[in-house]
Every structure is written in C-alpha cells, then in structure tokens.
PDB file of N, CA and C in Angstrom:
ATOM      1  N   UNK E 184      42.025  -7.559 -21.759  1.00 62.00           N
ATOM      2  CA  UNK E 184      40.740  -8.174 -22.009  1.00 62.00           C
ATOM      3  C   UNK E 184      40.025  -8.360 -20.667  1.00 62.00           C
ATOM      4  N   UNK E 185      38.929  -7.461 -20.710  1.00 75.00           N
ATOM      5  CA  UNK E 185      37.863  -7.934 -19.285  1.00 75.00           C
ATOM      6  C   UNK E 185      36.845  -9.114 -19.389  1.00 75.00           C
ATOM      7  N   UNK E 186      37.306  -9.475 -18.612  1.00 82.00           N
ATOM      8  CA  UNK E 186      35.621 -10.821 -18.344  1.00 82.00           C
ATOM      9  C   UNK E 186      34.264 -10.496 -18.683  1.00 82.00           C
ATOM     10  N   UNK E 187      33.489 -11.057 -18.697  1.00 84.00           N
ATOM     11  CA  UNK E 187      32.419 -10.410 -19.052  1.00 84.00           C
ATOM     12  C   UNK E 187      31.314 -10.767 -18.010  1.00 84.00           C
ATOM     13  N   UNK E 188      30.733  -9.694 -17.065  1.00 84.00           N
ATOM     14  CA  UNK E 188      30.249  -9.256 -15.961  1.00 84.00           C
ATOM     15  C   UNK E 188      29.137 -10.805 -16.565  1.00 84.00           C
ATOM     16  N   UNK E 189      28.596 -11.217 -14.998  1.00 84.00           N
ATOM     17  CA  UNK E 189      27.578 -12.425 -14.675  1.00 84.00           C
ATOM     18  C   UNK E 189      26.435 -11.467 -15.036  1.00 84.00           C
ATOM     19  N   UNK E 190      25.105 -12.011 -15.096  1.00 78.00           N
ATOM     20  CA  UNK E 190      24.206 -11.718 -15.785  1.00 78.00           C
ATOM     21  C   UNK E 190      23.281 -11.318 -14.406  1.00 78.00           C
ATOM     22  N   UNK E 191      22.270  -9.808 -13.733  1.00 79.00           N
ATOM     23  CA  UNK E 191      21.572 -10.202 -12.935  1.00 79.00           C
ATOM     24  C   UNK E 191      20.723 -10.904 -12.998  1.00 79.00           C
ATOM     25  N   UNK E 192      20.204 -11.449 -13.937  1.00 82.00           N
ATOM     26  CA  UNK E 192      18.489 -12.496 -13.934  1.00 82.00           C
ATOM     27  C   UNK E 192      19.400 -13.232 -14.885  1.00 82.00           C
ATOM     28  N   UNK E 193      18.801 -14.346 -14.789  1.00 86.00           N
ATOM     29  CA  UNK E 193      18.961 -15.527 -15.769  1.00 86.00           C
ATOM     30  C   UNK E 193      17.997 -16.566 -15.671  1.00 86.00           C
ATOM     31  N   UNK E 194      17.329 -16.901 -16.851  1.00 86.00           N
ATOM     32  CA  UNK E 194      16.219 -17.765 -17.267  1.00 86.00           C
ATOM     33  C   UNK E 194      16.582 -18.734 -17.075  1.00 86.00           C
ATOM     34  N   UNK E 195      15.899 -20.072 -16.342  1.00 90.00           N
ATOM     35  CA  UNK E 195      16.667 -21.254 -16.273  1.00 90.00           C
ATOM     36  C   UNK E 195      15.889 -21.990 -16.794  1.00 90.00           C
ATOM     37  N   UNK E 196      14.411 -21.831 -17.122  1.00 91.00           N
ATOM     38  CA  UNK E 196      13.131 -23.152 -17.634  1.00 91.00           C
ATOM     39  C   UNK E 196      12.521 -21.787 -18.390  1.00 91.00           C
ATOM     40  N   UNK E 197      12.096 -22.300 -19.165  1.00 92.00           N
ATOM     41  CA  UNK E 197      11.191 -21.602 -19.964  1.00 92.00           C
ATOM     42  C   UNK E 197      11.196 -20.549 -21.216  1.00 92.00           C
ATOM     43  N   UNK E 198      10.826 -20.106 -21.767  1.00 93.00           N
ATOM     44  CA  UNK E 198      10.611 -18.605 -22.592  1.00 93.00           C
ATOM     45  C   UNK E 198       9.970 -17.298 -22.376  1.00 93.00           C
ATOM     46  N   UNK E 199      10.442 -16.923 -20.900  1.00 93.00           N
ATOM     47  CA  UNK E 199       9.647 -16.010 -20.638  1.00 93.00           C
ATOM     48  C   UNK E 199       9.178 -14.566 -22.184  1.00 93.00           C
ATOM     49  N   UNK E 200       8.403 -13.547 -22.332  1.00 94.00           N
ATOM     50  CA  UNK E 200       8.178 -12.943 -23.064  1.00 94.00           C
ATOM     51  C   UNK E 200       8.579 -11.458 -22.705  1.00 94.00           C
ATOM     52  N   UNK E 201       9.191 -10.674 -23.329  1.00 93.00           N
ATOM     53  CA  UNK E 201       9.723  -8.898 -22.923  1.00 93.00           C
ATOM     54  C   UNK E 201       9.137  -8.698 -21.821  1.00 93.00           C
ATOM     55  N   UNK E 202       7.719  -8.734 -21.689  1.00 95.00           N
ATOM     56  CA  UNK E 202       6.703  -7.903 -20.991  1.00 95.00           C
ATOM     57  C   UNK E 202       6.994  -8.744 -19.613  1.00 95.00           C
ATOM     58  N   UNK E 203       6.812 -10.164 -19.586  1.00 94.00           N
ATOM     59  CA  UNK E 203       7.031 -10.862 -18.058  1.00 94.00           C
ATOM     60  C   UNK E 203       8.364 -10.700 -17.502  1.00 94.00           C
ATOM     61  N   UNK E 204       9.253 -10.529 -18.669  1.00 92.00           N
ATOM     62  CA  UNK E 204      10.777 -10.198 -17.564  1.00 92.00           C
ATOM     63  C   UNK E 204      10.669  -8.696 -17.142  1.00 92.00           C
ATOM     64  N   UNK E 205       9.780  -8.013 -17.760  1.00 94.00           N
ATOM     65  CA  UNK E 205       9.801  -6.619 -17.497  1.00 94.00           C
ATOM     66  C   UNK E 205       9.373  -6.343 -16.158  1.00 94.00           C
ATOM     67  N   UNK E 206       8.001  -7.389 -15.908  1.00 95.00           N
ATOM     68  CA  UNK E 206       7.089  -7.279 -14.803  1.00 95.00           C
ATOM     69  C   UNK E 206       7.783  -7.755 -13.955  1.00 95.00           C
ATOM     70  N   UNK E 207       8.964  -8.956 -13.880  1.00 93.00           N
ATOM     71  CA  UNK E 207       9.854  -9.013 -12.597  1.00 93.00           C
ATOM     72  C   UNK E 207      10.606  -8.329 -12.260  1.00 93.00           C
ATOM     73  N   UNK E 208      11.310  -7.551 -13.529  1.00 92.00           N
ATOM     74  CA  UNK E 208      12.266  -6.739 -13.048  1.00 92.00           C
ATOM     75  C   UNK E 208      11.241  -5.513 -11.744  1.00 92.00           C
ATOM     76  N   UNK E 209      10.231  -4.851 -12.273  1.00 95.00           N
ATOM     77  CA  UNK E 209       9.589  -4.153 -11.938  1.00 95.00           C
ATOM     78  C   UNK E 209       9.303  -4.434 -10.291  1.00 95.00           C
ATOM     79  N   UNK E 210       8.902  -5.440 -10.096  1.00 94.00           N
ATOM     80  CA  UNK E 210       8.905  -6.451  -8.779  1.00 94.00           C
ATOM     81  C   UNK E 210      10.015  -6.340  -8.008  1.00 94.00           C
ATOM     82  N   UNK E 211      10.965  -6.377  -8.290  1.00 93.00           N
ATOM     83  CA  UNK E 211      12.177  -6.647  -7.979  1.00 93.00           C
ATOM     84  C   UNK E 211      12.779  -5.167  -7.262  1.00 93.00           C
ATOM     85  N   UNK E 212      12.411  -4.520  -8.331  1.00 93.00           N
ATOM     86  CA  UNK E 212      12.867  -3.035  -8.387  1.00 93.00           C
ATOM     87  C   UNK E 212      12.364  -2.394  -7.253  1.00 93.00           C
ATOM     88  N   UNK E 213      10.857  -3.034  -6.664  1.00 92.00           N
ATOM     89  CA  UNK E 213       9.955  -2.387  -5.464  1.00 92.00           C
ATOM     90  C   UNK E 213      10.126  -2.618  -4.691  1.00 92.00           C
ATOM     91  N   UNK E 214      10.456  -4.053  -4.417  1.00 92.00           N
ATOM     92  CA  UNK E 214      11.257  -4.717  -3.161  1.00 92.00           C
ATOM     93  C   UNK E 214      12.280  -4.040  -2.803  1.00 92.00           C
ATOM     94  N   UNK E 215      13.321  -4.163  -3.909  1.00 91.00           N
ATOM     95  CA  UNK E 215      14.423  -3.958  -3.124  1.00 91.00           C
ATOM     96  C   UNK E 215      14.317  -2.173  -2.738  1.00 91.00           C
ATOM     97  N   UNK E 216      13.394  -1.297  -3.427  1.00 89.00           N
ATOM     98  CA  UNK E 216      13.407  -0.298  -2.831  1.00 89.00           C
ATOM     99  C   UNK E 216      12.499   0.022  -1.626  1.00 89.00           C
ATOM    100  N   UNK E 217      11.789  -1.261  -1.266  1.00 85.00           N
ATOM    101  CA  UNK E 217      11.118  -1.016   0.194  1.00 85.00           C
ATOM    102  C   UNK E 217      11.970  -1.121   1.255  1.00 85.00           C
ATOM    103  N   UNK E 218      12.694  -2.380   0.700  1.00 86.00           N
ATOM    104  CA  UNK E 218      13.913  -3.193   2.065  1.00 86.00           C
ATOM    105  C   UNK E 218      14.883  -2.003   2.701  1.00 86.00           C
ATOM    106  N   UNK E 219      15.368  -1.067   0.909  1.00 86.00           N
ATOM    107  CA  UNK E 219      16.028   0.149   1.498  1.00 86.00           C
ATOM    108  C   UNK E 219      15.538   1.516   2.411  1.00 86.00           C
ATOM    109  N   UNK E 220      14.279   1.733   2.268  1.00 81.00           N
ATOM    110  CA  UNK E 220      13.632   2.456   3.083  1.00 81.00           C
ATOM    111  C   UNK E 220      13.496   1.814   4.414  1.00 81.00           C
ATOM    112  N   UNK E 221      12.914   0.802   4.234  1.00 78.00           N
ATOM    113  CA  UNK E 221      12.729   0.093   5.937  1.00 78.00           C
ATOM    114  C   UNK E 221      14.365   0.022   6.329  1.00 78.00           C
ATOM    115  N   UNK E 222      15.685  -0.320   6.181  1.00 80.00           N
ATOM    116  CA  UNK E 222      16.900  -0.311   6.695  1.00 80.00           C
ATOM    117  C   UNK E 222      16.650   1.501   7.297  1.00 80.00           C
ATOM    118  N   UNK E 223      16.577   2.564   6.277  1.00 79.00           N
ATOM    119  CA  UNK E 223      17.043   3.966   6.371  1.00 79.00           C
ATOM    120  C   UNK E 223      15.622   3.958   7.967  1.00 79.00           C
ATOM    121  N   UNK E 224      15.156   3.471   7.927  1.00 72.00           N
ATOM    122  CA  UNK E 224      14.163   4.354   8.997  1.00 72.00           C
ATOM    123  C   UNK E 224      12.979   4.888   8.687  1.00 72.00           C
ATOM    124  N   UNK E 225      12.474   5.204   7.371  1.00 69.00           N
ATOM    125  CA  UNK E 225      12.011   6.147   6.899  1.00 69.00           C
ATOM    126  C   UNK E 225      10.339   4.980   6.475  1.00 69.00           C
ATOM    127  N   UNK E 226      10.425   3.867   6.574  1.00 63.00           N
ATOM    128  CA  UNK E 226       9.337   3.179   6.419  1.00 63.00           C
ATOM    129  C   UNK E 226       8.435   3.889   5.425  1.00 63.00           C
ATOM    130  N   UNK E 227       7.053   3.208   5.259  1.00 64.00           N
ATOM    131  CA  UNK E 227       6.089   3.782   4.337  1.00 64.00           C
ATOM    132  C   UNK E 227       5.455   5.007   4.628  1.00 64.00           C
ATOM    133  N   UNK E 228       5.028   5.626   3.541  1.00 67.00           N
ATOM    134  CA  UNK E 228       4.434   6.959   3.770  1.00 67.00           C
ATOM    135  C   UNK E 228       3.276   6.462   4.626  1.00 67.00           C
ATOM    136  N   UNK E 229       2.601   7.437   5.481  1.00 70.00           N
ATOM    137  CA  UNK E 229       1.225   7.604   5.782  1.00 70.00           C
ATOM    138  C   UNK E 229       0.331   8.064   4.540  1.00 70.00           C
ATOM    139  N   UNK E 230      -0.592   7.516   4.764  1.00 70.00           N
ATOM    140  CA  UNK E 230      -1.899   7.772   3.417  1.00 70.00           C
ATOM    141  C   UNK E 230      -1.988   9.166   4.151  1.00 70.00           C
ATOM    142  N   UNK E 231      -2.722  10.473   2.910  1.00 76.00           N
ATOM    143  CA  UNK E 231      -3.246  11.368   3.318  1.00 76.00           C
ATOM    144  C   UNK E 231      -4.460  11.444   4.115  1.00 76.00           C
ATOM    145  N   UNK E 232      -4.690  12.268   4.792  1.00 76.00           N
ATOM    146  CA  UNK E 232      -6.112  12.429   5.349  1.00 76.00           C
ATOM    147  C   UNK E 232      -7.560  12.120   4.202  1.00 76.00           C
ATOM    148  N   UNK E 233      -7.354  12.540   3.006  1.00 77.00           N
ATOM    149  CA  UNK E 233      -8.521  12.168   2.392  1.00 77.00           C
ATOM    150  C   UNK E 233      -8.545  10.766   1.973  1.00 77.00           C
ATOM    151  N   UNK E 234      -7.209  10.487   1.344  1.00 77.00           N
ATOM    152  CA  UNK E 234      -7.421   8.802   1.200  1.00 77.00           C
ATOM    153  C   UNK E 234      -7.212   8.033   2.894  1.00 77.00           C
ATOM    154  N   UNK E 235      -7.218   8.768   4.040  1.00 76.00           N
ATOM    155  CA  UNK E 235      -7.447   7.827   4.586  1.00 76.00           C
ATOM    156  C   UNK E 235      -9.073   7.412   5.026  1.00 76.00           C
ATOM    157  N   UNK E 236      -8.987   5.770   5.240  1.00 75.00           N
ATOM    158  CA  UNK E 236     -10.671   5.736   4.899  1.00 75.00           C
ATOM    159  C   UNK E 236     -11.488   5.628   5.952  1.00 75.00           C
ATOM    160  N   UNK E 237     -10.286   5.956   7.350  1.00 71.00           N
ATOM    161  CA  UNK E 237     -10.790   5.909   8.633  1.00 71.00           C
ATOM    162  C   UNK E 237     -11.439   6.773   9.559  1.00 71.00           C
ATOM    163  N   UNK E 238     -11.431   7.976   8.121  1.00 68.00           N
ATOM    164  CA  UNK E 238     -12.165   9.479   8.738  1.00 68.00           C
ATOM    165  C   UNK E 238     -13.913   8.943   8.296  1.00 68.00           C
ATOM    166  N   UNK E 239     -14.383   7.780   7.643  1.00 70.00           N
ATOM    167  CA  UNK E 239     -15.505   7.699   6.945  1.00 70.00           C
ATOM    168  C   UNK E 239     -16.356   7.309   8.527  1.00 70.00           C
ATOM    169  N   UNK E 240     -15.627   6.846   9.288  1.00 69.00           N
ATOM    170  CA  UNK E 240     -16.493   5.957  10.609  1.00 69.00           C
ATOM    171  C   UNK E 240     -16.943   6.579  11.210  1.00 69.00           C
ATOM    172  N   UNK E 241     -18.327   6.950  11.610  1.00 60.00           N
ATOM    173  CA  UNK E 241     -18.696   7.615  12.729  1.00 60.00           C
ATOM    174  C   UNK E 241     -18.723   7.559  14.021  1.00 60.00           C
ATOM    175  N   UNK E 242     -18.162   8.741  14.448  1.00 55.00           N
ATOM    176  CA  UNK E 242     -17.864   8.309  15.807  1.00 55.00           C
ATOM    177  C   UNK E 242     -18.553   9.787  17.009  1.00 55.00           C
ATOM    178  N   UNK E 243     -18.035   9.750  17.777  1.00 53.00           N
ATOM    179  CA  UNK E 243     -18.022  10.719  18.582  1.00 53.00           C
ATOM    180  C   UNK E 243     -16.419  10.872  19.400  1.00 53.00           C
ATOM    181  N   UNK E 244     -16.335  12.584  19.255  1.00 55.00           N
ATOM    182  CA  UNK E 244     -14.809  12.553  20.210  1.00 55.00           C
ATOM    183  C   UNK E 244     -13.611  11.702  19.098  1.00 55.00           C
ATOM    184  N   UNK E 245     -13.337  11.503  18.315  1.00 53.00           N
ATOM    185  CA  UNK E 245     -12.958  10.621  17.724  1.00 53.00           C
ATOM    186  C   UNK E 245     -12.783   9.200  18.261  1.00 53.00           C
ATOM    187  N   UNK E 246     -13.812   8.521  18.741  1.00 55.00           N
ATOM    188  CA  UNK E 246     -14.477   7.189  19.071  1.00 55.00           C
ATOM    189  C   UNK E 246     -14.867   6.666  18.030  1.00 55.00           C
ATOM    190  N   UNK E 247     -15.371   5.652  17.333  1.00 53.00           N
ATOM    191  CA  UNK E 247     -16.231   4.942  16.924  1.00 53.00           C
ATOM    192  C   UNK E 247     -17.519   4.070  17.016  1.00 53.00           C
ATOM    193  N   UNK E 248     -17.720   5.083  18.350  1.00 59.00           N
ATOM    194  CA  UNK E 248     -18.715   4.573  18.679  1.00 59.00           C
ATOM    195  C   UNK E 248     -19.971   5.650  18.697  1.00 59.00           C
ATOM    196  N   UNK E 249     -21.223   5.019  18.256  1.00 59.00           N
ATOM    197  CA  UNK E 249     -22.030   6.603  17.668  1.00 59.00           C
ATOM    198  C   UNK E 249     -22.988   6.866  19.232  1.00 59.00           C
ATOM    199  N   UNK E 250     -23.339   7.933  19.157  1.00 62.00           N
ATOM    200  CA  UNK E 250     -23.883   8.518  20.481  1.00 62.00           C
ATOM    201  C   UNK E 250     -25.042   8.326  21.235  1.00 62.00           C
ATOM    202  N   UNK E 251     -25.193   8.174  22.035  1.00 71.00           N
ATOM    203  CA  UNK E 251     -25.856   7.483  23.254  1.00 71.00           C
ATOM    204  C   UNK E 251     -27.110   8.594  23.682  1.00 71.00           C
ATOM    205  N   UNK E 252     -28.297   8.138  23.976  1.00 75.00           N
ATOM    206  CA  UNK E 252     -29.124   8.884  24.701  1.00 75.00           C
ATOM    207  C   UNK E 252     -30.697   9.209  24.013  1.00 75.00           C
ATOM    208  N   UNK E 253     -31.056  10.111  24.571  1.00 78.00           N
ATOM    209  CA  UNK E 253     -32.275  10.564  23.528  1.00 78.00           C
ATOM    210  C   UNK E 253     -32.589  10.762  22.251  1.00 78.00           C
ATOM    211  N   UNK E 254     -33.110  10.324  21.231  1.00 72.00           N
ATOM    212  CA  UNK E 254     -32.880  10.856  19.985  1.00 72.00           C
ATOM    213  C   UNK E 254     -31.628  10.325  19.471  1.00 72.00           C
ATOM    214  N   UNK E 255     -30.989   9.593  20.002  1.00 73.00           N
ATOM    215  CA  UNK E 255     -29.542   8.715  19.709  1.00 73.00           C
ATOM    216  C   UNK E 255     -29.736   8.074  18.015  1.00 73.00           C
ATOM    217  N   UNK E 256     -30.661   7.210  17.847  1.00 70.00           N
ATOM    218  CA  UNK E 256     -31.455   6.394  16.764  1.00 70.00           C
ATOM    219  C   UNK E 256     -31.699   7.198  15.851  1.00 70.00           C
ATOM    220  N   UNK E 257     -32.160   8.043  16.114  1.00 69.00           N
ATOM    221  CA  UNK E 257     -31.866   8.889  14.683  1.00 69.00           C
ATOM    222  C   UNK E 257     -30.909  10.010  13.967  1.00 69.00           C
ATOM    223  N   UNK E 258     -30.144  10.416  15.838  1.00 65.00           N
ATOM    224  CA  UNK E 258     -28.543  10.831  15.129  1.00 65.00           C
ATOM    225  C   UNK E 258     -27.886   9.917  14.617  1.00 65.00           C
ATOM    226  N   UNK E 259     -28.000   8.806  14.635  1.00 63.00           N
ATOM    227  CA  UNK E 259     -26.559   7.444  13.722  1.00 63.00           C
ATOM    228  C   UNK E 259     -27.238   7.346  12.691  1.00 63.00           C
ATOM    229  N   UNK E 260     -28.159   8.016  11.859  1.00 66.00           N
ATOM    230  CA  UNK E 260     -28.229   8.281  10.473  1.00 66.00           C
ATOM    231  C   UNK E 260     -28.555   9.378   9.191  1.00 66.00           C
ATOM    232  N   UNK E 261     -28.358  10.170  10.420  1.00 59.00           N
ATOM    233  CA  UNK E 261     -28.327  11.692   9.617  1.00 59.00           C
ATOM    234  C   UNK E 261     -26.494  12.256   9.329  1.00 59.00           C
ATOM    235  N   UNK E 262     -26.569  12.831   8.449  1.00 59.00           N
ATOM    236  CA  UNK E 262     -25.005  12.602   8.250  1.00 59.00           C
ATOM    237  C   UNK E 262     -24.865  14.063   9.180  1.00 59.00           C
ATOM    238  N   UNK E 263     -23.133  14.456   9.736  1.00 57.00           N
ATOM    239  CA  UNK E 263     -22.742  15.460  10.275  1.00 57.00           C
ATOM    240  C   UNK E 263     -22.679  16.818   9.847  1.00 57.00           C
TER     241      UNK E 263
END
C-alpha cells in the first residue's frame, strides 16, 4: 500500500472556481518557466525588429536626435 502523494496547490480560505485555479496554475506554470530559463542562461527572447518599437524614433546615424542645420524644421517632419 502507497501513501498517497501531498497535493501541489491546496485551497486554504475560500471556493475558488475551475477557471481561477486554472489561471494560477497558468501563473505558476510561467514563472517557474522563466526562473528556468534565467538559471540556463538563455534569458528572454529579443523582440523582432518589427515589433521592436525603437526603430519608430527618428534619428540620424542611429541617434535620436533629428538633424541640425538648414532646412532642419522641415526635415523632422517629412517622413524618410
């Protein structure tokens, strides 16, 4: 006769409903698979170039700062 394994979650106040133990487990599930990536090294992906939203800034040279000189005032609003 085996014991019968401890429970991982256990409700201690309340009635939670399917869907809210679902949403912790779910929680739970992300964490602990971030903690394991950050141990391995491998940290978060980089966003792609299109979702990243730092190509939207205008710059010069890749600066952020828009360009200087003659006619300057109306290059910082004509698009590239």
């Amino acid at each position: 006769m085996t014991a019968e394994p401890k429970p991982f979650l256990q409700v201690v106040r309340g009635d939670p409903t399917p869907e809210e133990v679902a949403a912790l487990v779910a929680v739970l599930t992300a964490r602990a698979a971030a903690a394991a990536a950050a141990r391995d090294g491998r940290g978060p992906a980089r966003p792609s170039r299109w979702a990243d939203r730092s190509r939207l800034v205008r710059g010069t040279a890749g600066t952020a700062v828009p360009p200087r000189g003659p006619g300057s005032w109306r290059a910082s609003g004509l698009p590239r």
